mmCIF file of C-alpha atoms in Angstrom:
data_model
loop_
_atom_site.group_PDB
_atom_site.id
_atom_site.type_symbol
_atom_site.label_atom_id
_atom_site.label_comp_id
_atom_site.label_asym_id
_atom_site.label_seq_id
_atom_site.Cartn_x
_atom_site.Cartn_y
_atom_site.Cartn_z
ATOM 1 C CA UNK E 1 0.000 0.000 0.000
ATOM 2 C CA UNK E 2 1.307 3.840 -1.028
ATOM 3 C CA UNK E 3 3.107 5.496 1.781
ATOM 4 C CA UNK E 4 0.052 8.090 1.568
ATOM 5 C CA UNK E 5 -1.663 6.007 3.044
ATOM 6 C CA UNK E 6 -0.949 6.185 6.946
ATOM 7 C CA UNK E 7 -0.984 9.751 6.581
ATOM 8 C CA UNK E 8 -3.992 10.011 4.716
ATOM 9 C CA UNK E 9 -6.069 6.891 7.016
ATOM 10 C CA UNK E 10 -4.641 8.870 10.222
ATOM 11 C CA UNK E 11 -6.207 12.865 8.937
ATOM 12 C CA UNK E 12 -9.676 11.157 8.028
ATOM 13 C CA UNK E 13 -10.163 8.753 11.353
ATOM 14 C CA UNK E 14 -8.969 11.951 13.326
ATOM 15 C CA UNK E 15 -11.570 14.287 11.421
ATOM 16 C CA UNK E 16 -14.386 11.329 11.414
ATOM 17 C CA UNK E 17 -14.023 11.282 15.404
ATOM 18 C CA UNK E 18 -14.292 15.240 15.000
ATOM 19 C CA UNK E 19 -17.296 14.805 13.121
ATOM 20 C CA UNK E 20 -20.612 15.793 14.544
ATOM 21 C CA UNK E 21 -24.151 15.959 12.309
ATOM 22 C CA UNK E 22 -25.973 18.144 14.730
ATOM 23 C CA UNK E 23 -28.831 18.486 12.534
ATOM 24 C CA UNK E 24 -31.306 15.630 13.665
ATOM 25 C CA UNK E 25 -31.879 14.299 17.172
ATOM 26 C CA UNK E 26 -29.585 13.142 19.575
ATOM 27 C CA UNK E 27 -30.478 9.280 18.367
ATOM 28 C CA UNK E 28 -30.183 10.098 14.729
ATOM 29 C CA UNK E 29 -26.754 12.269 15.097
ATOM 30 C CA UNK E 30 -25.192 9.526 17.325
ATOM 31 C CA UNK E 31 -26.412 6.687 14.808
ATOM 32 C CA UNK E 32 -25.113 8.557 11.561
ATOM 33 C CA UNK E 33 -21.890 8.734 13.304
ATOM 34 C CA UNK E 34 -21.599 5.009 14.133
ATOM 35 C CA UNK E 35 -22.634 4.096 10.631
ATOM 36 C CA UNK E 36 -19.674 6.689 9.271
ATOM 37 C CA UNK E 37 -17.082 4.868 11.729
ATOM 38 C CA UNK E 38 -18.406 1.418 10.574
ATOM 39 C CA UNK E 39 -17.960 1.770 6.968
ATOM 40 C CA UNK E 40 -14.962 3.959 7.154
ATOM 41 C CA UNK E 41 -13.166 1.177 8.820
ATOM 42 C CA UNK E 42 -14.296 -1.069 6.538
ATOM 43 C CA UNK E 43 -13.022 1.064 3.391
ATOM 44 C CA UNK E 44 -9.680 1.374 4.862
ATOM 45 C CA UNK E 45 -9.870 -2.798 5.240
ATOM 46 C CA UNK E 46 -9.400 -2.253 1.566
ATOM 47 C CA UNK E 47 -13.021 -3.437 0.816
ATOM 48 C CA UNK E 48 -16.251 -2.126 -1.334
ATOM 49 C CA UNK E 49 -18.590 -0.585 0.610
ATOM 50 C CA UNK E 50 -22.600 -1.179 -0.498
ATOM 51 C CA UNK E 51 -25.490 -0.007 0.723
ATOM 52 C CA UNK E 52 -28.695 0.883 -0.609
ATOM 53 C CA UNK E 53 -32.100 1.855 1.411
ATOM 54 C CA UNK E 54 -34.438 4.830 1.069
ATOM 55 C CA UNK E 55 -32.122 8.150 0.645
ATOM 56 C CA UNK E 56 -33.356 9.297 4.337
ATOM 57 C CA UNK E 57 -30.980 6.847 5.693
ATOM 58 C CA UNK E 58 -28.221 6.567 2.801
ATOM 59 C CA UNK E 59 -27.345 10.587 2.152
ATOM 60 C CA UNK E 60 -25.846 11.752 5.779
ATOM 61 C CA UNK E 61 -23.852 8.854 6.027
ATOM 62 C CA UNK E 62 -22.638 8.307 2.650
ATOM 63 C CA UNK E 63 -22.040 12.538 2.244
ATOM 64 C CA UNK E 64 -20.694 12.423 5.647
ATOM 65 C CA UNK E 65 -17.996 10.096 4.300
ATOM 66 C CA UNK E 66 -17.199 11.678 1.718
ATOM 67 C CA UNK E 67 -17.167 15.290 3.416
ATOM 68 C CA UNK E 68 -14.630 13.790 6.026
ATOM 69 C CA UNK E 69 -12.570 12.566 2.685
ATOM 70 C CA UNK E 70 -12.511 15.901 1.228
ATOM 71 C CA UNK E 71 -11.153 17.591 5.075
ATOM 72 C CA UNK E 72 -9.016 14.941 5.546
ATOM 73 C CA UNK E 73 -7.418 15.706 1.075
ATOM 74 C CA UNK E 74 -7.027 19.303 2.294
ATOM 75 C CA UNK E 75 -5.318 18.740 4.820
ATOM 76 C CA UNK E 76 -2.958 16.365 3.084
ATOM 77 C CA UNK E 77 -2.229 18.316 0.334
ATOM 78 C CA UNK E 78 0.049 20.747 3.158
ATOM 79 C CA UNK E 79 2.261 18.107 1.948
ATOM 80 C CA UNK E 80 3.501 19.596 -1.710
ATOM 81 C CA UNK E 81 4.623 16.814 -3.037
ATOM 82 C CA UNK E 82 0.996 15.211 -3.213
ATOM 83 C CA UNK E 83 -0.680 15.903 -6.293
ATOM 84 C CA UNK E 84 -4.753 15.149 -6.429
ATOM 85 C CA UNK E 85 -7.171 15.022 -9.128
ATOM 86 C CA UNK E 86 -10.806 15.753 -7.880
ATOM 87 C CA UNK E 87 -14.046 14.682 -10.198
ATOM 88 C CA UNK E 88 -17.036 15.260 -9.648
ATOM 89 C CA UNK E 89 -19.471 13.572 -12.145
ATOM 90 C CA UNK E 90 -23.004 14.015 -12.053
ATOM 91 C CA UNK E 91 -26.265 14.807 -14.166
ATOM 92 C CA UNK E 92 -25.877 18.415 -13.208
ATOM 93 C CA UNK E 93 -23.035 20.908 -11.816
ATOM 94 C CA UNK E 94 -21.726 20.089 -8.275
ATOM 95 C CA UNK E 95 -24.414 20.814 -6.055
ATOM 96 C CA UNK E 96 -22.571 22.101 -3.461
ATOM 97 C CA UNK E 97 -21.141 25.075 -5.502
ATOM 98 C CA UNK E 98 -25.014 26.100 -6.924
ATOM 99 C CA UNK E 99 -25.220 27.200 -3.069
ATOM 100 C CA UNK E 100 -23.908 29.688 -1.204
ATOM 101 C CA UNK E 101 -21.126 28.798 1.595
ATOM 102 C CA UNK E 102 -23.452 28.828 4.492
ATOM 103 C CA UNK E 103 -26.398 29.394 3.227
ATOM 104 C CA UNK E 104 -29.846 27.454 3.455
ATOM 105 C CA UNK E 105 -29.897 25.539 0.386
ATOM 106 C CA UNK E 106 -32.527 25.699 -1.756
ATOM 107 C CA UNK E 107 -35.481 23.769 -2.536
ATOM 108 C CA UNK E 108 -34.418 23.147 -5.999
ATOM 109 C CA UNK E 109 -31.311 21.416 -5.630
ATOM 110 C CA UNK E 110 -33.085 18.643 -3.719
ATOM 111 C CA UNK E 111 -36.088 15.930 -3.821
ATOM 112 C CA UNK E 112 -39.457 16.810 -2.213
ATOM 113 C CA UNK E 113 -38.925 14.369 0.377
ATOM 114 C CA UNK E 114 -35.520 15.542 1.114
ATOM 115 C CA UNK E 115 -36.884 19.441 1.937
ATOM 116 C CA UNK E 116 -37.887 19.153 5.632
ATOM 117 C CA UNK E 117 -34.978 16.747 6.483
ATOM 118 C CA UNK E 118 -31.988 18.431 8.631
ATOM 119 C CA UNK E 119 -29.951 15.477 8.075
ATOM 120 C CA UNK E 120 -29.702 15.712 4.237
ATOM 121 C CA UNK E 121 -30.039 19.328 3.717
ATOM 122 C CA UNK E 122 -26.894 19.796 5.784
ATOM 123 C CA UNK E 123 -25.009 17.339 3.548
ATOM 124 C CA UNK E 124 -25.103 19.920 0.799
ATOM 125 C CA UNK E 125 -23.803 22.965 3.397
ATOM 126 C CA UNK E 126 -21.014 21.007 4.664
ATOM 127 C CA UNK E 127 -19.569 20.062 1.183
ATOM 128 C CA UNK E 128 -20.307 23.873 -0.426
ATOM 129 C CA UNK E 129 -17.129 24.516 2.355
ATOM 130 C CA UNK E 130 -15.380 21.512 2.014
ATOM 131 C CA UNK E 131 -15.595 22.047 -2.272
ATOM 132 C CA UNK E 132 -14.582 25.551 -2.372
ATOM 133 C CA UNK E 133 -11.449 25.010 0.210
ATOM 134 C CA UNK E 134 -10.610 22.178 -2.293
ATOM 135 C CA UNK E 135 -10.912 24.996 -5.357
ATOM 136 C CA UNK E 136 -8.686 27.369 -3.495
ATOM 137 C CA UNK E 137 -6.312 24.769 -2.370
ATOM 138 C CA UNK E 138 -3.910 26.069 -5.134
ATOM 139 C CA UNK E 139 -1.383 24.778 -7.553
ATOM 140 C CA UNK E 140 -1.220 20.799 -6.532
ATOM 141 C CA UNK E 141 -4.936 20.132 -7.085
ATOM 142 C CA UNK E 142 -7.646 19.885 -9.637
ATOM 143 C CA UNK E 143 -10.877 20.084 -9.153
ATOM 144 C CA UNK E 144 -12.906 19.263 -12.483
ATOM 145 C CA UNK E 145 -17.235 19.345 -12.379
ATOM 146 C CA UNK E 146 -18.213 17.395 -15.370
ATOM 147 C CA UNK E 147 -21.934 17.169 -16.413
ATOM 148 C CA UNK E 148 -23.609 17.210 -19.784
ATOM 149 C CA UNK E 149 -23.627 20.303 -21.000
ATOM 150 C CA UNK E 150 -27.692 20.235 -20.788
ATOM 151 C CA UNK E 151 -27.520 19.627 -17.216
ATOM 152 C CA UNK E 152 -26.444 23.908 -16.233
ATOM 153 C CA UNK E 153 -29.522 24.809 -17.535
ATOM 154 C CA UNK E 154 -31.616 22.198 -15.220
ATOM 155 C CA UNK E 155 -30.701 24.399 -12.991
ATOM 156 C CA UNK E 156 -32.690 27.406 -11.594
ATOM 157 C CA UNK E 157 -31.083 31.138 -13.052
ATOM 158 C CA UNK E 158 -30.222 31.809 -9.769
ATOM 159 C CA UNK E 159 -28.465 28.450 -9.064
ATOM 160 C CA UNK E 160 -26.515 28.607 -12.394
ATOM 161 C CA UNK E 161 -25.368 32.882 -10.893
ATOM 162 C CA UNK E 162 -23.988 30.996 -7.891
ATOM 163 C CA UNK E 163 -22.456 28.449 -9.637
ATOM 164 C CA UNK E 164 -20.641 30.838 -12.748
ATOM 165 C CA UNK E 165 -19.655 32.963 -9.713
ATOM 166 C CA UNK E 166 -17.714 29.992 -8.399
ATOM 167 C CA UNK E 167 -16.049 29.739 -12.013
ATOM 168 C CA UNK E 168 -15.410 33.192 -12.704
ATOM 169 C CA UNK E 169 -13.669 33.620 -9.064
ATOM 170 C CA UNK E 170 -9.684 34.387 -9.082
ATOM 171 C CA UNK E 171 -9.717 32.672 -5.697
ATOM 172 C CA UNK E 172 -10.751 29.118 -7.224
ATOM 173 C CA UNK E 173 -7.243 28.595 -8.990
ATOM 174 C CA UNK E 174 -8.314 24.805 -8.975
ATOM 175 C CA UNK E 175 -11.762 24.777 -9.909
ATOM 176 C CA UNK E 176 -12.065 23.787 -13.935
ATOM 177 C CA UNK E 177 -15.773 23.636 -15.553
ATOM 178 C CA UNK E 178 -16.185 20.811 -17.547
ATOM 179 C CA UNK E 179 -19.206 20.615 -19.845
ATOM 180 C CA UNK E 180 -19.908 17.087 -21.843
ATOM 181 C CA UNK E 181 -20.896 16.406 -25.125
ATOM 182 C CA UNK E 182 -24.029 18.456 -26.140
ATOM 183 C CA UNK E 183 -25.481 14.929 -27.704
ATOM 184 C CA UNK E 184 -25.106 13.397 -24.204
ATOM 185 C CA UNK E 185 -28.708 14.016 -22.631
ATOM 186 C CA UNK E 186 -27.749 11.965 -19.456
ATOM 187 C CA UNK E 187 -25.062 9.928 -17.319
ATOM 188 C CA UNK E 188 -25.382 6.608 -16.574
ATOM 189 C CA UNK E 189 -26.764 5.945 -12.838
ATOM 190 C CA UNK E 190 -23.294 3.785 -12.398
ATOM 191 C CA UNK E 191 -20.880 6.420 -12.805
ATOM 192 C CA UNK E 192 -22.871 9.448 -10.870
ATOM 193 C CA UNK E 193 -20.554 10.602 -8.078
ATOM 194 C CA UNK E 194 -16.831 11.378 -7.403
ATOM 195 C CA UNK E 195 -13.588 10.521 -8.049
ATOM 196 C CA UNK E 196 -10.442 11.782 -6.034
ATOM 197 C CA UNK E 197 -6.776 10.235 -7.298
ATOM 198 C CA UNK E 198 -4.036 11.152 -4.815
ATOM 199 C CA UNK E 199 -0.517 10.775 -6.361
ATOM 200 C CA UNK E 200 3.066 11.485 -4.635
ATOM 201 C CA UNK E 201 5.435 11.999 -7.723
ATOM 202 C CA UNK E 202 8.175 12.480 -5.302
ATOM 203 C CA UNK E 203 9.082 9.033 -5.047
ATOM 204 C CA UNK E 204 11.055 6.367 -6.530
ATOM 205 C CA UNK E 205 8.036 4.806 -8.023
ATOM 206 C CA UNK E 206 4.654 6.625 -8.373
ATOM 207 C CA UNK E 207 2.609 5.937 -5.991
ATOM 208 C CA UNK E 208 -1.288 6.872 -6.253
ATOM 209 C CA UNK E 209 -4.824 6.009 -4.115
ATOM 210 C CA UNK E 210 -8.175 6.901 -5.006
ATOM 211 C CA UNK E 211 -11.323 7.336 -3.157
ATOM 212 C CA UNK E 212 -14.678 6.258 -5.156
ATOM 213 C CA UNK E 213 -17.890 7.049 -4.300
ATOM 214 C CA UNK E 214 -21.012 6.363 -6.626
ATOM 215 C CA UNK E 215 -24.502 7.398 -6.175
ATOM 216 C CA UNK E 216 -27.009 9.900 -6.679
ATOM 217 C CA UNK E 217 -27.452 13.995 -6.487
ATOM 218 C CA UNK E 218 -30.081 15.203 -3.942
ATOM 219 C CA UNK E 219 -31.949 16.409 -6.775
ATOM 220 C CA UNK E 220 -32.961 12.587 -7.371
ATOM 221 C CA UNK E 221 -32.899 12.108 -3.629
ATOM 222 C CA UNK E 222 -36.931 11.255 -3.748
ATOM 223 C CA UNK E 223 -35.751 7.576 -4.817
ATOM 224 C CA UNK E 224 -34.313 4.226 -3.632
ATOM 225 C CA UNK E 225 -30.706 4.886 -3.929
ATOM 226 C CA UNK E 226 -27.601 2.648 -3.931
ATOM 227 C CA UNK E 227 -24.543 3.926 -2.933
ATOM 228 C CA UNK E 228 -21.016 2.431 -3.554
ATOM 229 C CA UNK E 229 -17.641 3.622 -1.735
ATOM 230 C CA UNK E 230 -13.956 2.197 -2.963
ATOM 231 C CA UNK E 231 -10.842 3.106 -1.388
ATOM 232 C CA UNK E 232 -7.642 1.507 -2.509
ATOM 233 C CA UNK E 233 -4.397 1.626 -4.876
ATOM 234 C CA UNK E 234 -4.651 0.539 -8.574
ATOM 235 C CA UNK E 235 -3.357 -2.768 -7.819
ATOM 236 C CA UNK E 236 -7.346 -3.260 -6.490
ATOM 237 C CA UNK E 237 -8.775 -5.002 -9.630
ATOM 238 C CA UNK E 238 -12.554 -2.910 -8.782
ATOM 239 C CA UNK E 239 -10.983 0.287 -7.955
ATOM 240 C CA UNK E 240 -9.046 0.453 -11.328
ATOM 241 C CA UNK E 241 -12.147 -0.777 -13.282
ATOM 242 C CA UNK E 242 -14.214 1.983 -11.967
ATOM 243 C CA UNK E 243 -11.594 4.684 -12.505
ATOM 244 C CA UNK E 244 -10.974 3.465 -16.016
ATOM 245 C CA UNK E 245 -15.131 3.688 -16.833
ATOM 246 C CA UNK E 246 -15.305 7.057 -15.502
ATOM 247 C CA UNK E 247 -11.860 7.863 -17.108
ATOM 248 C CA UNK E 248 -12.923 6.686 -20.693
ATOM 249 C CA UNK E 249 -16.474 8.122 -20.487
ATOM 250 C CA UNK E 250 -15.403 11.872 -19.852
ATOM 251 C CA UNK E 251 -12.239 11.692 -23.111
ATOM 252 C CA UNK E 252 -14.830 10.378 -24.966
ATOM 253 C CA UNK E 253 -17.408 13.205 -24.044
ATOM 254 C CA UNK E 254 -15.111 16.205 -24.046
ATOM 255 C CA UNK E 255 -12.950 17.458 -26.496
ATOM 256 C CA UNK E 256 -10.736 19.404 -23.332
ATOM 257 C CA UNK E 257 -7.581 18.141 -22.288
ATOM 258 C CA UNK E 258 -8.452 16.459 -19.225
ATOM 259 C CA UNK E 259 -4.720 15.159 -18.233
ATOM 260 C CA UNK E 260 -6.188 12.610 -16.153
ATOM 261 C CA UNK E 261 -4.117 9.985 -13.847
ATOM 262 C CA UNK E 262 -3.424 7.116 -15.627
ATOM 263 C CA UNK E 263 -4.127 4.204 -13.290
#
């Protein structure tokens, strides 16, 4: 395993202990918290983690995850020899940057069943911080929100202001729009989510990890959702399958140079 990796498991288990969702009850705060701890360990066993339920008990713990993931890459790259590629891939621009840092987010950017739930709403205001520290992080990141080109104009005027604000600011040196094909009408379900590829070139031999998560925007949170979470090197047979599909799927849709990791 990379020699990121201690460093890496020991900033997200000290940031998941760290991690309160103060949003619900008591019961379902201290719940979404065991659930985080449970399948956090189990990712860094090097396994797949699967679940899939009704999105009320899927989003905080699967967003919670990878929230904790994206505090615990900021933090890492203080080191400036690591080099990360961020992806997010989804039906429509990042969600978390089509809301205001610390705002209420709106009723648009979310299912109808998702509106009056504390738990999921805050899942989008913890990630529009944890996103923009991740587009500011400077000169040894990327962070690249690919969609069908179609998908901006899903969203609401106002959502698409916030979001071209995000773009157009001098602060977000690592934030990179990426619109797809204007044939391609939709993603496929199996490669909604994220990507992140850590690499430290400063080594003898490269050495690279990636964090995988796959499942749905809270826009389509009204549904049975599965989610899927891989953490590993490339020698893992499922984590380089997955990175290659998403890999191949946004060359083929883009005429950009994406400069993506090679796995």
């Amino acid at each position: 395993m990379s020699s990121i990796y201690p460093t890496l498991k020991s900033h997200v288990q000290h940031i998941a202990q760290a991690y309160k969702s103060e949003a619900g009850t008591a019961p379902q705060n201290s719940q979404i918290r065991e659930e985080i701890h449970t399948k956090i360990n189990a990712l860094f066993g090097n396994k797949t983690v699967e679940f899939i339920d009704n999105d009320t008990a899927t989003r905080p713990v699967a967003v919670g995850i990878q929230t904790i993931f994206e505090q615990a890459l900021h933090k890492l790259l203080e080191d400036r020899d690591i080099q990360a590629t961020v992806i997010i891939h989804t039906k429509y621009p990042a969600t978390p940057l089509c809301t205001e840092e610390a705002a209420t987010p709106s009723d648009s950017l979310m299912g109808d069943n998702m509106r009056d739930d504390p738990n999921r709403k805050s899942t989008i205001t913890e990630r529009a911080t944890t996103l923009r520290n991740l587009a500011k992080a400077g000169d040894n990141v990327r962070l690249l929100i690919a969609y069908p080109e179609d998908g901006l104009s899903e969203r609401s005027d106002d959502k698409q202001r916030v979001y071209k604000e995000e773009l157009n600011n001098p602060q977000n040196k690592s934030l990179r729009d990426i619109p797809l094909n204007l044939l391609l009408k939709d993603m496929p379900e199996e490669l909604i989510g994220a990507s992140y590829i850590i690499e430290k070139n400063q080594s003898p031999d490269r050495e690279s990890l990636a964090f995988l998560i796959r499942g749905a925007q809270a826009v389509d949170s009204d549904k049975i959702n599965q989610w899927t979470l891989d953490f590993g090197d490339f020698t893992s047979t499922t984590v380089s399958k997955k990175y290659k599909d998403i890999k191949a799927f946004l060359e083929k849709n883009t005429t950009q140079d994406l400069k993506l990791p090679s796995p």
